[in-house]
């Protein structure tokens, strides 16, 4: 800053006023300072500014180190939303979303004076460490446990599963089989709940769950079993990768989609429209979740009091109809 002030022929206080958008700086002086900043390639020291103002422009995000489409998409959307709001995101990656790992990631963030924390916490074990945080720390959980008192922004998993299941019933299928996600994932539980509630409301038989994880290989194994069951005419897979594996297994067993078996997924991965056939699926609005999460966090940062209670937003997903589901042929 001293170098900028020297080149522009002003005091370092004037440079500070320009950097902070102070209104009482003449246009001529402001242009001289900005020209000096450009010529020297000066960038404000965020850490130093935080010490002076007491306000950090860094948000700590706790997330699992994973390539799963949902969490990865949420993380990318959070980074974009934060940048648009003038914040930088620092990632605290954890191998497992267990109590100890999350607590350690949170402590690392707090040691670096972050303004607040957003935790992508889609498994049940993640909530314990987060609930122990002092209520004075701005915090938002994304896809977290709806039964905890923590501030939460989440995709409405139950509503999305209802739409997927109801779509298949409306096509004329007597019931819908479900290939689940991992049992410890909150998203998986919500999708099971929505699927089961819809079948019960329609007076349809509720078939046994087909347990799986989030992978295409698990979907392929489930699909091999479903392909051998002539009574199966409709399948709701808990995510699109599972649906992809199911499609491959059905193809290998000569079961046509959608003529013999209809398949619906969840997530609307970028490749879903290019599956054979193009996949009907449920699309979460990850950008809306990210923006709402950031808005809730910034409202806490602006008001440093104890105000977490009632901070909860649910974002409805959208059913994307393509060619993988149709009326049953029998």
PDB file of C-alpha atoms in Angstrom:
ATOM      1  CA  UNK A   1       0.000   0.000   0.000  1.00  0.00           C
ATOM      2  CA  UNK A   2       2.920   2.311   0.732  1.00  0.00           C
ATOM      3  CA  UNK A   3       4.302   1.661  -2.769  1.00  0.00           C
ATOM      4  CA  UNK A   4       0.920   2.468  -4.314  1.00  0.00           C
ATOM      5  CA  UNK A   5       0.692   5.677  -2.274  1.00  0.00           C
ATOM      6  CA  UNK A   6       4.204   6.731  -3.331  1.00  0.00           C
ATOM      7  CA  UNK A   7       3.512   6.126  -7.042  1.00  0.00           C
ATOM      8  CA  UNK A   8       0.143   7.898  -6.927  1.00  0.00           C
ATOM      9  CA  UNK A   9       1.483  10.804  -4.862  1.00  0.00           C
ATOM     10  CA  UNK A  10      -1.039  10.355  -2.063  1.00  0.00           C
ATOM     11  CA  UNK A  11      -1.048   9.132   1.528  1.00  0.00           C
ATOM     12  CA  UNK A  12      -1.545   5.468   2.382  1.00  0.00           C
ATOM     13  CA  UNK A  13      -4.766   6.503   4.141  1.00  0.00           C
ATOM     14  CA  UNK A  14      -6.069   7.756   0.789  1.00  0.00           C
ATOM     15  CA  UNK A  15      -5.173   4.433  -0.832  1.00  0.00           C
ATOM     16  CA  UNK A  16      -7.101   2.677   1.935  1.00  0.00           C
ATOM     17  CA  UNK A  17     -10.129   4.902   1.310  1.00  0.00           C
ATOM     18  CA  UNK A  18     -10.071   4.052  -2.409  1.00  0.00           C
ATOM     19  CA  UNK A  19      -9.769   0.332  -1.720  1.00  0.00           C
ATOM     20  CA  UNK A  20     -12.716   0.461   0.675  1.00  0.00           C
ATOM     21  CA  UNK A  21     -14.930   2.517  -1.645  1.00  0.00           C
ATOM     22  CA  UNK A  22     -14.946   5.590   0.613  1.00  0.00           C
ATOM     23  CA  UNK A  23     -17.173   8.256  -0.963  1.00  0.00           C
ATOM     24  CA  UNK A  24     -15.059  11.255   0.050  1.00  0.00           C
ATOM     25  CA  UNK A  25     -12.289  10.801  -2.516  1.00  0.00           C
ATOM     26  CA  UNK A  26     -12.176  12.942  -5.652  1.00  0.00           C
ATOM     27  CA  UNK A  27     -12.536  11.214  -9.012  1.00  0.00           C
ATOM     28  CA  UNK A  28      -9.112  12.478 -10.086  1.00  0.00           C
ATOM     29  CA  UNK A  29      -7.418  11.053  -6.972  1.00  0.00           C
ATOM     30  CA  UNK A  30      -9.331   7.780  -7.253  1.00  0.00           C
ATOM     31  CA  UNK A  31      -8.193   7.332 -10.873  1.00  0.00           C
ATOM     32  CA  UNK A  32      -4.535   8.038  -9.922  1.00  0.00           C
ATOM     33  CA  UNK A  33      -4.670   5.459  -7.154  1.00  0.00           C
ATOM     34  CA  UNK A  34      -6.364   2.850  -9.353  1.00  0.00           C
ATOM     35  CA  UNK A  35      -3.766   3.429 -12.088  1.00  0.00           C
ATOM     36  CA  UNK A  36      -0.984   2.879  -9.543  1.00  0.00           C
ATOM     37  CA  UNK A  37      -2.671  -0.294  -8.284  1.00  0.00           C
ATOM     38  CA  UNK A  38      -2.860  -1.624 -11.846  1.00  0.00           C
ATOM     39  CA  UNK A  39       0.731  -0.709 -12.665  1.00  0.00           C
ATOM     40  CA  UNK A  40       2.139  -2.337  -9.528  1.00  0.00           C
ATOM     41  CA  UNK A  41      -0.199  -5.342  -9.598  1.00  0.00           C
ATOM     42  CA  UNK A  42      -1.180  -4.617  -6.002  1.00  0.00           C
ATOM     43  CA  UNK A  43      -3.685  -6.879  -4.252  1.00  0.00           C
ATOM     44  CA  UNK A  44      -5.059  -6.165  -0.763  1.00  0.00           C
ATOM     45  CA  UNK A  45      -3.935  -8.533   1.967  1.00  0.00           C
ATOM     46  CA  UNK A  46      -7.156 -10.227   3.074  1.00  0.00           C
ATOM     47  CA  UNK A  47      -5.677 -11.523   6.310  1.00  0.00           C
ATOM     48  CA  UNK A  48      -4.384  -8.088   7.290  1.00  0.00           C
ATOM     49  CA  UNK A  49      -7.720  -6.501   6.423  1.00  0.00           C
ATOM     50  CA  UNK A  50      -9.525  -9.026   8.602  1.00  0.00           C
ATOM     51  CA  UNK A  51      -7.295  -8.149  11.550  1.00  0.00           C
ATOM     52  CA  UNK A  52      -7.969  -4.423  11.085  1.00  0.00           C
ATOM     53  CA  UNK A  53     -11.713  -4.599  10.441  1.00  0.00           C
ATOM     54  CA  UNK A  54     -12.495  -7.699  12.454  1.00  0.00           C
ATOM     55  CA  UNK A  55     -14.351  -9.051   9.403  1.00  0.00           C
ATOM     56  CA  UNK A  56     -13.059 -11.985   7.397  1.00  0.00           C
ATOM     57  CA  UNK A  57     -14.086 -12.455   3.766  1.00  0.00           C
ATOM     58  CA  UNK A  58     -13.379 -16.183   3.916  1.00  0.00           C
ATOM     59  CA  UNK A  59     -16.012 -18.878   4.362  1.00  0.00           C
ATOM     60  CA  UNK A  60     -14.974 -22.318   5.558  1.00  0.00           C
ATOM     61  CA  UNK A  61     -16.694 -25.256   3.874  1.00  0.00           C
ATOM     62  CA  UNK A  62     -16.553 -28.752   5.352  1.00  0.00           C
ATOM     63  CA  UNK A  63     -17.126 -31.424   2.725  1.00  0.00           C
ATOM     64  CA  UNK A  64     -16.275 -35.025   2.075  1.00  0.00           C
ATOM     65  CA  UNK A  65     -13.484 -35.684  -0.408  1.00  0.00           C
ATOM     66  CA  UNK A  66     -15.696 -37.338  -3.009  1.00  0.00           C
ATOM     67  CA  UNK A  67     -16.482 -37.291  -6.715  1.00  0.00           C
ATOM     68  CA  UNK A  68     -20.179 -38.061  -6.136  1.00  0.00           C
ATOM     69  CA  UNK A  69     -22.201 -35.762  -8.379  1.00  0.00           C
ATOM     70  CA  UNK A  70     -24.473 -34.239  -5.725  1.00  0.00           C
ATOM     71  CA  UNK A  71     -21.851 -33.146  -3.142  1.00  0.00           C
ATOM     72  CA  UNK A  72     -19.393 -32.096  -5.874  1.00  0.00           C
ATOM     73  CA  UNK A  73     -22.066 -29.986  -7.587  1.00  0.00           C
ATOM     74  CA  UNK A  74     -23.022 -28.361  -4.302  1.00  0.00           C
ATOM     75  CA  UNK A  75     -19.394 -27.490  -3.599  1.00  0.00           C
ATOM     76  CA  UNK A  76     -18.916 -25.893  -7.036  1.00  0.00           C
ATOM     77  CA  UNK A  77     -22.163 -23.928  -6.644  1.00  0.00           C
ATOM     78  CA  UNK A  78     -21.101 -22.699  -3.197  1.00  0.00           C
ATOM     79  CA  UNK A  79     -17.774 -21.433  -4.526  1.00  0.00           C
ATOM     80  CA  UNK A  80     -19.561 -19.535  -7.292  1.00  0.00           C
ATOM     81  CA  UNK A  81     -22.173 -18.031  -4.973  1.00  0.00           C
ATOM     82  CA  UNK A  82     -19.487 -16.960  -2.483  1.00  0.00           C
ATOM     83  CA  UNK A  83     -17.403 -15.318  -5.210  1.00  0.00           C
ATOM     84  CA  UNK A  84     -20.437 -13.359  -6.406  1.00  0.00           C
ATOM     85  CA  UNK A  85     -20.911 -12.109  -2.834  1.00  0.00           C
ATOM     86  CA  UNK A  86     -17.263 -11.078  -2.531  1.00  0.00           C
ATOM     87  CA  UNK A  87     -16.158 -14.012  -0.374  1.00  0.00           C
ATOM     88  CA  UNK A  88     -13.499 -16.662  -0.817  1.00  0.00           C
ATOM     89  CA  UNK A  89     -14.168 -20.303   0.030  1.00  0.00           C
ATOM     90  CA  UNK A  90     -11.634 -22.503   1.756  1.00  0.00           C
ATOM     91  CA  UNK A  91     -12.340 -26.236   1.715  1.00  0.00           C
ATOM     92  CA  UNK A  92     -11.862 -28.510   4.687  1.00  0.00           C
ATOM     93  CA  UNK A  93     -11.950 -31.932   3.016  1.00  0.00           C
ATOM     94  CA  UNK A  94     -12.535 -35.033   5.112  1.00  0.00           C
ATOM     95  CA  UNK A  95     -12.185 -38.657   4.104  1.00  0.00           C
ATOM     96  CA  UNK A  96     -15.152 -39.719   6.202  1.00  0.00           C
ATOM     97  CA  UNK A  97     -18.039 -37.664   7.520  1.00  0.00           C
ATOM     98  CA  UNK A  98     -17.594 -38.925  11.067  1.00  0.00           C
ATOM     99  CA  UNK A  99     -17.642 -36.962  14.290  1.00  0.00           C
ATOM    100  CA  UNK A 100     -13.865 -36.741  14.768  1.00  0.00           C
ATOM    101  CA  UNK A 101     -13.028 -35.801  11.158  1.00  0.00           C
ATOM    102  CA  UNK A 102     -15.631 -33.052  11.006  1.00  0.00           C
ATOM    103  CA  UNK A 103     -14.595 -31.640  14.378  1.00  0.00           C
ATOM    104  CA  UNK A 104     -10.979 -31.466  13.192  1.00  0.00           C
ATOM    105  CA  UNK A 105     -11.955 -29.741   9.914  1.00  0.00           C
ATOM    106  CA  UNK A 106     -14.041 -27.179  11.786  1.00  0.00           C
ATOM    107  CA  UNK A 107     -11.165 -26.431  14.165  1.00  0.00           C
ATOM    108  CA  UNK A 108      -8.816 -25.855  11.219  1.00  0.00           C
ATOM    109  CA  UNK A 109     -11.273 -23.362   9.746  1.00  0.00           C
ATOM    110  CA  UNK A 110     -11.717 -21.508  13.028  1.00  0.00           C
ATOM    111  CA  UNK A 111      -7.950 -21.287  13.476  1.00  0.00           C
ATOM    112  CA  UNK A 112      -7.815 -19.363  10.194  1.00  0.00           C
ATOM    113  CA  UNK A 113     -10.446 -16.842  11.309  1.00  0.00           C
ATOM    114  CA  UNK A 114     -13.163 -17.720   8.784  1.00  0.00           C
ATOM    115  CA  UNK A 115     -16.304 -15.596   8.850  1.00  0.00           C
ATOM    116  CA  UNK A 116     -18.550 -18.639   9.086  1.00  0.00           C
ATOM    117  CA  UNK A 117     -18.883 -22.309   8.220  1.00  0.00           C
ATOM    118  CA  UNK A 118     -21.014 -24.218   5.716  1.00  0.00           C
ATOM    119  CA  UNK A 119     -21.001 -27.986   6.224  1.00  0.00           C
ATOM    120  CA  UNK A 120     -22.161 -30.346   3.473  1.00  0.00           C
ATOM    121  CA  UNK A 121     -23.311 -33.004   5.899  1.00  0.00           C
ATOM    122  CA  UNK A 122     -25.460 -35.649   4.167  1.00  0.00           C
ATOM    123  CA  UNK A 123     -24.855 -38.484   6.643  1.00  0.00           C
ATOM    124  CA  UNK A 124     -26.276 -38.960  10.117  1.00  0.00           C
ATOM    125  CA  UNK A 125     -22.910 -39.041  11.917  1.00  0.00           C
ATOM    126  CA  UNK A 126     -21.995 -35.534  10.753  1.00  0.00           C
ATOM    127  CA  UNK A 127     -24.472 -33.771  13.018  1.00  0.00           C
ATOM    128  CA  UNK A 128     -22.900 -34.655  16.368  1.00  0.00           C
ATOM    129  CA  UNK A 129     -19.747 -32.572  15.911  1.00  0.00           C
ATOM    130  CA  UNK A 130     -21.651 -29.669  14.390  1.00  0.00           C
ATOM    131  CA  UNK A 131     -24.179 -29.524  17.232  1.00  0.00           C
ATOM    132  CA  UNK A 132     -21.342 -29.076  19.726  1.00  0.00           C
ATOM    133  CA  UNK A 133     -20.149 -25.863  18.088  1.00  0.00           C
ATOM    134  CA  UNK A 134     -20.775 -22.685  20.095  1.00  0.00           C
ATOM    135  CA  UNK A 135     -23.962 -21.027  18.914  1.00  0.00           C
ATOM    136  CA  UNK A 136     -22.019 -17.793  18.358  1.00  0.00           C
ATOM    137  CA  UNK A 137     -20.270 -19.352  15.328  1.00  0.00           C
ATOM    138  CA  UNK A 138     -22.204 -18.677  12.081  1.00  0.00           C
ATOM    139  CA  UNK A 139     -23.069 -22.106  10.681  1.00  0.00           C
ATOM    140  CA  UNK A 140     -25.281 -23.610   7.973  1.00  0.00           C
ATOM    141  CA  UNK A 141     -25.606 -27.291   7.147  1.00  0.00           C
ATOM    142  CA  UNK A 142     -26.430 -28.427   3.619  1.00  0.00           C
ATOM    143  CA  UNK A 143     -28.419 -31.638   3.099  1.00  0.00           C
ATOM    144  CA  UNK A 144     -28.088 -32.272   6.821  1.00  0.00           C
ATOM    145  CA  UNK A 145     -30.308 -34.078   9.288  1.00  0.00           C
ATOM    146  CA  UNK A 146     -33.754 -32.395   9.355  1.00  0.00           C
ATOM    147  CA  UNK A 147     -34.372 -33.743  12.864  1.00  0.00           C
ATOM    148  CA  UNK A 148     -31.566 -31.664  14.402  1.00  0.00           C
ATOM    149  CA  UNK A 149     -31.828 -28.032  15.457  1.00  0.00           C
ATOM    150  CA  UNK A 150     -28.981 -26.854  13.202  1.00  0.00           C
ATOM    151  CA  UNK A 151     -29.595 -24.265  10.458  1.00  0.00           C
ATOM    152  CA  UNK A 152     -30.346 -26.256   7.320  1.00  0.00           C
ATOM    153  CA  UNK A 153     -30.743 -25.827   3.575  1.00  0.00           C
ATOM    154  CA  UNK A 154     -31.669 -28.970   1.715  1.00  0.00           C
ATOM    155  CA  UNK A 155     -33.162 -30.394  -1.441  1.00  0.00           C
ATOM    156  CA  UNK A 156     -36.611 -31.807  -0.704  1.00  0.00           C
ATOM    157  CA  UNK A 157     -35.650 -35.452  -1.145  1.00  0.00           C
ATOM    158  CA  UNK A 158     -39.084 -36.712  -0.111  1.00  0.00           C
ATOM    159  CA  UNK A 159     -40.883 -34.532  -2.662  1.00  0.00           C
ATOM    160  CA  UNK A 160     -38.486 -35.564  -5.415  1.00  0.00           C
ATOM    161  CA  UNK A 161     -39.038 -39.258  -4.717  1.00  0.00           C
ATOM    162  CA  UNK A 162     -42.791 -38.703  -4.641  1.00  0.00           C
ATOM    163  CA  UNK A 163     -42.679 -37.096  -8.093  1.00  0.00           C
ATOM    164  CA  UNK A 164     -40.596 -39.921  -9.527  1.00  0.00           C
ATOM    165  CA  UNK A 165     -42.825 -42.631  -8.062  1.00  0.00           C
ATOM    166  CA  UNK A 166     -46.087 -40.881  -8.913  1.00  0.00           C
ATOM    167  CA  UNK A 167     -44.931 -40.394 -12.497  1.00  0.00           C
ATOM    168  CA  UNK A 168     -44.484 -44.143 -12.885  1.00  0.00           C
ATOM    169  CA  UNK A 169     -47.838 -44.884 -11.242  1.00  0.00           C
ATOM    170  CA  UNK A 170     -49.564 -42.332 -13.480  1.00  0.00           C
ATOM    171  CA  UNK A 171     -48.150 -44.157 -16.506  1.00  0.00           C
ATOM    172  CA  UNK A 172     -50.119 -47.211 -15.371  1.00  0.00           C
ATOM    173  CA  UNK A 173     -47.581 -49.284 -13.432  1.00  0.00           C
ATOM    174  CA  UNK A 174     -49.125 -51.220 -10.546  1.00  0.00           C
ATOM    175  CA  UNK A 175     -46.127 -50.648  -8.302  1.00  0.00           C
ATOM    176  CA  UNK A 176     -42.553 -49.318  -8.377  1.00  0.00           C
ATOM    177  CA  UNK A 177     -39.402 -51.048  -7.170  1.00  0.00           C
ATOM    178  CA  UNK A 178     -36.716 -48.938  -5.505  1.00  0.00           C
ATOM    179  CA  UNK A 179     -32.922 -49.313  -5.645  1.00  0.00           C
ATOM    180  CA  UNK A 180     -31.705 -47.369  -2.605  1.00  0.00           C
ATOM    181  CA  UNK A 181     -28.648 -45.359  -1.707  1.00  0.00           C
ATOM    182  CA  UNK A 182     -26.466 -46.125   1.338  1.00  0.00           C
ATOM    183  CA  UNK A 183     -28.497 -46.542   4.555  1.00  0.00           C
ATOM    184  CA  UNK A 184     -26.546 -43.910   6.522  1.00  0.00           C
ATOM    185  CA  UNK A 185     -27.209 -41.129   3.991  1.00  0.00           C
ATOM    186  CA  UNK A 186     -29.992 -38.676   4.825  1.00  0.00           C
ATOM    187  CA  UNK A 187     -30.721 -38.213   1.104  1.00  0.00           C
ATOM    188  CA  UNK A 188     -31.255 -41.946   0.763  1.00  0.00           C
ATOM    189  CA  UNK A 189     -33.667 -42.048   3.699  1.00  0.00           C
ATOM    190  CA  UNK A 190     -35.693 -39.160   2.286  1.00  0.00           C
ATOM    191  CA  UNK A 191     -36.005 -40.824  -1.095  1.00  0.00           C
ATOM    192  CA  UNK A 192     -37.154 -44.069   0.513  1.00  0.00           C
ATOM    193  CA  UNK A 193     -39.726 -42.136   2.531  1.00  0.00           C
ATOM    194  CA  UNK A 194     -41.141 -40.356  -0.503  1.00  0.00           C
ATOM    195  CA  UNK A 195     -41.270 -43.575  -2.557  1.00  0.00           C
ATOM    196  CA  UNK A 196     -43.023 -45.552   0.207  1.00  0.00           C
ATOM    197  CA  UNK A 197     -45.522 -42.799   1.060  1.00  0.00           C
ATOM    198  CA  UNK A 198     -46.554 -42.466  -2.582  1.00  0.00           C
ATOM    199  CA  UNK A 199     -47.166 -46.187  -3.003  1.00  0.00           C
ATOM    200  CA  UNK A 200     -49.172 -46.387   0.219  1.00  0.00           C
ATOM    201  CA  UNK A 201     -51.256 -43.353  -0.730  1.00  0.00           C
ATOM    202  CA  UNK A 202     -52.060 -44.999  -4.067  1.00  0.00           C
ATOM    203  CA  UNK A 203     -52.969 -48.317  -2.435  1.00  0.00           C
ATOM    204  CA  UNK A 204     -50.132 -49.988  -4.321  1.00  0.00           C
ATOM    205  CA  UNK A 205     -48.035 -52.878  -3.083  1.00  0.00           C
ATOM    206  CA  UNK A 206     -44.757 -51.792  -1.466  1.00  0.00           C
ATOM    207  CA  UNK A 207     -42.021 -54.125  -2.780  1.00  0.00           C
ATOM    208  CA  UNK A 208     -38.937 -54.927  -0.719  1.00  0.00           C
ATOM    209  CA  UNK A 209     -36.090 -52.416  -1.012  1.00  0.00           C
ATOM    210  CA  UNK A 210     -33.109 -53.268  -3.235  1.00  0.00           C
ATOM    211  CA  UNK A 211     -30.114 -52.065  -1.143  1.00  0.00           C
ATOM    212  CA  UNK A 212     -27.152 -50.486  -2.900  1.00  0.00           C
ATOM    213  CA  UNK A 213     -24.670 -47.627  -2.652  1.00  0.00           C
ATOM    214  CA  UNK A 214     -24.409 -44.689  -5.061  1.00  0.00           C
ATOM    215  CA  UNK A 215     -22.342 -46.439  -7.741  1.00  0.00           C
ATOM    216  CA  UNK A 216     -23.164 -47.679 -11.234  1.00  0.00           C
ATOM    217  CA  UNK A 217     -21.668 -51.064 -10.323  1.00  0.00           C
ATOM    218  CA  UNK A 218     -24.153 -51.428  -7.454  1.00  0.00           C
ATOM    219  CA  UNK A 219     -26.934 -50.467  -9.848  1.00  0.00           C
ATOM    220  CA  UNK A 220     -25.723 -53.116 -12.278  1.00  0.00           C
ATOM    221  CA  UNK A 221     -25.871 -55.788  -9.571  1.00  0.00           C
ATOM    222  CA  UNK A 222     -29.380 -54.691  -8.576  1.00  0.00           C
ATOM    223  CA  UNK A 223     -30.437 -54.611 -12.223  1.00  0.00           C
ATOM    224  CA  UNK A 224     -29.261 -58.179 -12.780  1.00  0.00           C
ATOM    225  CA  UNK A 225     -31.655 -59.337 -10.070  1.00  0.00           C
ATOM    226  CA  UNK A 226     -34.534 -57.148 -11.254  1.00  0.00           C
ATOM    227  CA  UNK A 227     -34.078 -58.307 -14.838  1.00  0.00           C
ATOM    228  CA  UNK A 228     -34.856 -61.888 -13.789  1.00  0.00           C
ATOM    229  CA  UNK A 229     -38.150 -60.889 -12.157  1.00  0.00           C
ATOM    230  CA  UNK A 230     -40.962 -60.791 -14.741  1.00  0.00           C
ATOM    231  CA  UNK A 231     -43.292 -58.959 -12.343  1.00  0.00           C
ATOM    232  CA  UNK A 232     -41.014 -55.886 -12.309  1.00  0.00           C
ATOM    233  CA  UNK A 233     -42.236 -53.197 -14.726  1.00  0.00           C
ATOM    234  CA  UNK A 234     -40.975 -49.984 -13.073  1.00  0.00           C
ATOM    235  CA  UNK A 235     -37.831 -49.044 -11.118  1.00  0.00           C
ATOM    236  CA  UNK A 236     -36.967 -45.853  -9.261  1.00  0.00           C
ATOM    237  CA  UNK A 237     -33.196 -45.662  -8.702  1.00  0.00           C
ATOM    238  CA  UNK A 238     -31.941 -43.417  -5.888  1.00  0.00           C
ATOM    239  CA  UNK A 239     -29.471 -41.674  -8.207  1.00  0.00           C
ATOM    240  CA  UNK A 240     -28.576 -41.581 -11.898  1.00  0.00           C
ATOM    241  CA  UNK A 241     -25.432 -43.688 -11.537  1.00  0.00           C
ATOM    242  CA  UNK A 242     -27.502 -46.485 -10.036  1.00  0.00           C
ATOM    243  CA  UNK A 243     -29.975 -46.033 -12.892  1.00  0.00           C
ATOM    244  CA  UNK A 244     -27.136 -46.323 -15.415  1.00  0.00           C
ATOM    245  CA  UNK A 245     -26.077 -49.644 -13.914  1.00  0.00           C
ATOM    246  CA  UNK A 246     -29.682 -50.861 -13.953  1.00  0.00           C
ATOM    247  CA  UNK A 247     -30.022 -49.910 -17.630  1.00  0.00           C
ATOM    248  CA  UNK A 248     -26.883 -51.864 -18.524  1.00  0.00           C
ATOM    249  CA  UNK A 249     -28.060 -54.974 -16.652  1.00  0.00           C
ATOM    250  CA  UNK A 250     -31.514 -54.853 -18.238  1.00  0.00           C
ATOM    251  CA  UNK A 251     -29.956 -54.527 -21.677  1.00  0.00           C
ATOM    252  CA  UNK A 252     -27.708 -57.528 -21.126  1.00  0.00           C
ATOM    253  CA  UNK A 253     -30.715 -59.598 -20.074  1.00  0.00           C
ATOM    254  CA  UNK A 254     -32.776 -58.572 -23.077  1.00  0.00           C
ATOM    255  CA  UNK A 255     -35.253 -56.467 -21.052  1.00  0.00           C
ATOM    256  CA  UNK A 256     -36.163 -53.401 -23.127  1.00  0.00           C
ATOM    257  CA  UNK A 257     -36.405 -49.945 -21.576  1.00  0.00           C
ATOM    258  CA  UNK A 258     -39.046 -48.568 -21.429  1.00  0.00           C
ATOM    259  CA  UNK A 259     -41.120 -51.198 -23.272  1.00  0.00           C
ATOM    260  CA  UNK A 260     -40.515 -53.944 -20.695  1.00  0.00           C
ATOM    261  CA  UNK A 261     -39.264 -51.974 -17.672  1.00  0.00           C
ATOM    262  CA  UNK A 262     -39.410 -48.231 -17.011  1.00  0.00           C
ATOM    263  CA  UNK A 263     -36.520 -46.613 -15.120  1.00  0.00           C
ATOM    264  CA  UNK A 264     -36.367 -43.239 -13.341  1.00  0.00           C
ATOM    265  CA  UNK A 265     -33.300 -41.790 -11.607  1.00  0.00           C
ATOM    266  CA  UNK A 266     -32.410 -38.859  -9.350  1.00  0.00           C
ATOM    267  CA  UNK A 267     -29.848 -36.014  -9.764  1.00  0.00           C
ATOM    268  CA  UNK A 268     -29.978 -35.290 -13.514  1.00  0.00           C
ATOM    269  CA  UNK A 269     -26.254 -35.745 -14.068  1.00  0.00           C
ATOM    270  CA  UNK A 270     -24.998 -33.985 -17.241  1.00  0.00           C
ATOM    271  CA  UNK A 271     -24.871 -37.310 -19.087  1.00  0.00           C
ATOM    272  CA  UNK A 272     -28.447 -38.356 -18.196  1.00  0.00           C
ATOM    273  CA  UNK A 273     -29.867 -37.057 -21.463  1.00  0.00           C
ATOM    274  CA  UNK A 274     -27.365 -39.183 -23.397  1.00  0.00           C
ATOM    275  CA  UNK A 275     -28.054 -42.539 -21.711  1.00  0.00           C
ATOM    276  CA  UNK A 276     -29.731 -45.177 -23.872  1.00  0.00           C
ATOM    277  CA  UNK A 277     -32.555 -44.377 -23.606  1.00  0.00           C
ATOM    278  CA  UNK A 278     -32.327 -40.783 -22.288  1.00  0.00           C
ATOM    279  CA  UNK A 279     -33.098 -40.970 -18.587  1.00  0.00           C
ATOM    280  CA  UNK A 280     -36.181 -39.555 -16.879  1.00  0.00           C
ATOM    281  CA  UNK A 281     -34.862 -38.202 -13.599  1.00  0.00           C
ATOM    282  CA  UNK A 282     -35.310 -35.708 -10.756  1.00  0.00           C
ATOM    283  CA  UNK A 283     -33.218 -32.529 -10.978  1.00  0.00           C
ATOM    284  CA  UNK A 284     -32.151 -30.819  -7.723  1.00  0.00           C
ATOM    285  CA  UNK A 285     -31.434 -27.087  -7.991  1.00  0.00           C
ATOM    286  CA  UNK A 286     -27.911 -27.056  -6.555  1.00  0.00           C
ATOM    287  CA  UNK A 287     -27.393 -23.378  -7.408  1.00  0.00           C
ATOM    288  CA  UNK A 288     -30.504 -22.400  -5.454  1.00  0.00           C
ATOM    289  CA  UNK A 289     -29.324 -24.485  -2.484  1.00  0.00           C
ATOM    290  CA  UNK A 290     -25.920 -22.787  -2.596  1.00  0.00           C
ATOM    291  CA  UNK A 291     -27.368 -19.272  -2.805  1.00  0.00           C
ATOM    292  CA  UNK A 292     -29.808 -19.919   0.026  1.00  0.00           C
ATOM    293  CA  UNK A 293     -27.056 -21.449   2.185  1.00  0.00           C
ATOM    294  CA  UNK A 294     -24.863 -18.423   1.670  1.00  0.00           C
ATOM    295  CA  UNK A 295     -27.755 -16.029   2.383  1.00  0.00           C
ATOM    296  CA  UNK A 296     -28.499 -17.788   5.679  1.00  0.00           C
ATOM    297  CA  UNK A 297     -24.826 -17.712   6.650  1.00  0.00           C
ATOM    298  CA  UNK A 298     -24.390 -14.040   5.775  1.00  0.00           C
ATOM    299  CA  UNK A 299     -27.481 -13.153   7.807  1.00  0.00           C
ATOM    300  CA  UNK A 300     -25.849 -14.808  10.814  1.00  0.00           C
ATOM    301  CA  UNK A 301     -22.544 -13.038  10.161  1.00  0.00           C
ATOM    302  CA  UNK A 302     -24.330  -9.672   9.999  1.00  0.00           C
ATOM    303  CA  UNK A 303     -26.133 -10.392  13.280  1.00  0.00           C
ATOM    304  CA  UNK A 304     -23.649 -11.874  15.723  1.00  0.00           C
ATOM    305  CA  UNK A 305     -26.309 -12.854  18.271  1.00  0.00           C
ATOM    306  CA  UNK A 306     -27.747 -16.285  18.976  1.00  0.00           C
ATOM    307  CA  UNK A 307     -30.246 -16.624  16.125  1.00  0.00           C
ATOM    308  CA  UNK A 308     -29.967 -20.098  14.661  1.00  0.00           C
ATOM    309  CA  UNK A 309     -33.404 -21.364  15.609  1.00  0.00           C
ATOM    310  CA  UNK A 310     -35.853 -21.581  12.728  1.00  0.00           C
ATOM    311  CA  UNK A 311     -33.237 -21.099  10.026  1.00  0.00           C
ATOM    312  CA  UNK A 312     -34.379 -23.790   7.634  1.00  0.00           C
ATOM    313  CA  UNK A 313     -35.046 -23.776   3.896  1.00  0.00           C
ATOM    314  CA  UNK A 314     -36.129 -26.612   1.604  1.00  0.00           C
ATOM    315  CA  UNK A 315     -35.638 -26.388  -2.158  1.00  0.00           C
ATOM    316  CA  UNK A 316     -38.039 -28.375  -4.349  1.00  0.00           C
ATOM    317  CA  UNK A 317     -36.509 -30.432  -7.183  1.00  0.00           C
ATOM    318  CA  UNK A 318     -37.969 -30.838 -10.682  1.00  0.00           C
ATOM    319  CA  UNK A 319     -38.952 -34.002 -12.556  1.00  0.00           C
ATOM    320  CA  UNK A 320     -37.255 -34.109 -15.976  1.00  0.00           C
ATOM    321  CA  UNK A 321     -39.229 -36.375 -18.303  1.00  0.00           C
ATOM    322  CA  UNK A 322     -37.287 -38.129 -21.053  1.00  0.00           C
ATOM    323  CA  UNK A 323     -37.649 -41.538 -22.735  1.00  0.00           C
ATOM    324  CA  UNK A 324     -36.799 -44.147 -20.097  1.00  0.00           C
ATOM    325  CA  UNK A 325     -40.358 -44.479 -18.741  1.00  0.00           C
ATOM    326  CA  UNK A 326     -43.628 -45.317 -20.471  1.00  0.00           C
ATOM    327  CA  UNK A 327     -46.856 -47.181 -19.902  1.00  0.00           C
ATOM    328  CA  UNK A 328     -46.399 -50.913 -19.158  1.00  0.00           C
ATOM    329  CA  UNK A 329     -46.858 -53.213 -22.151  1.00  0.00           C
ATOM    330  CA  UNK A 330     -48.871 -55.757 -20.138  1.00  0.00           C
TER     331      UNK A 330
END
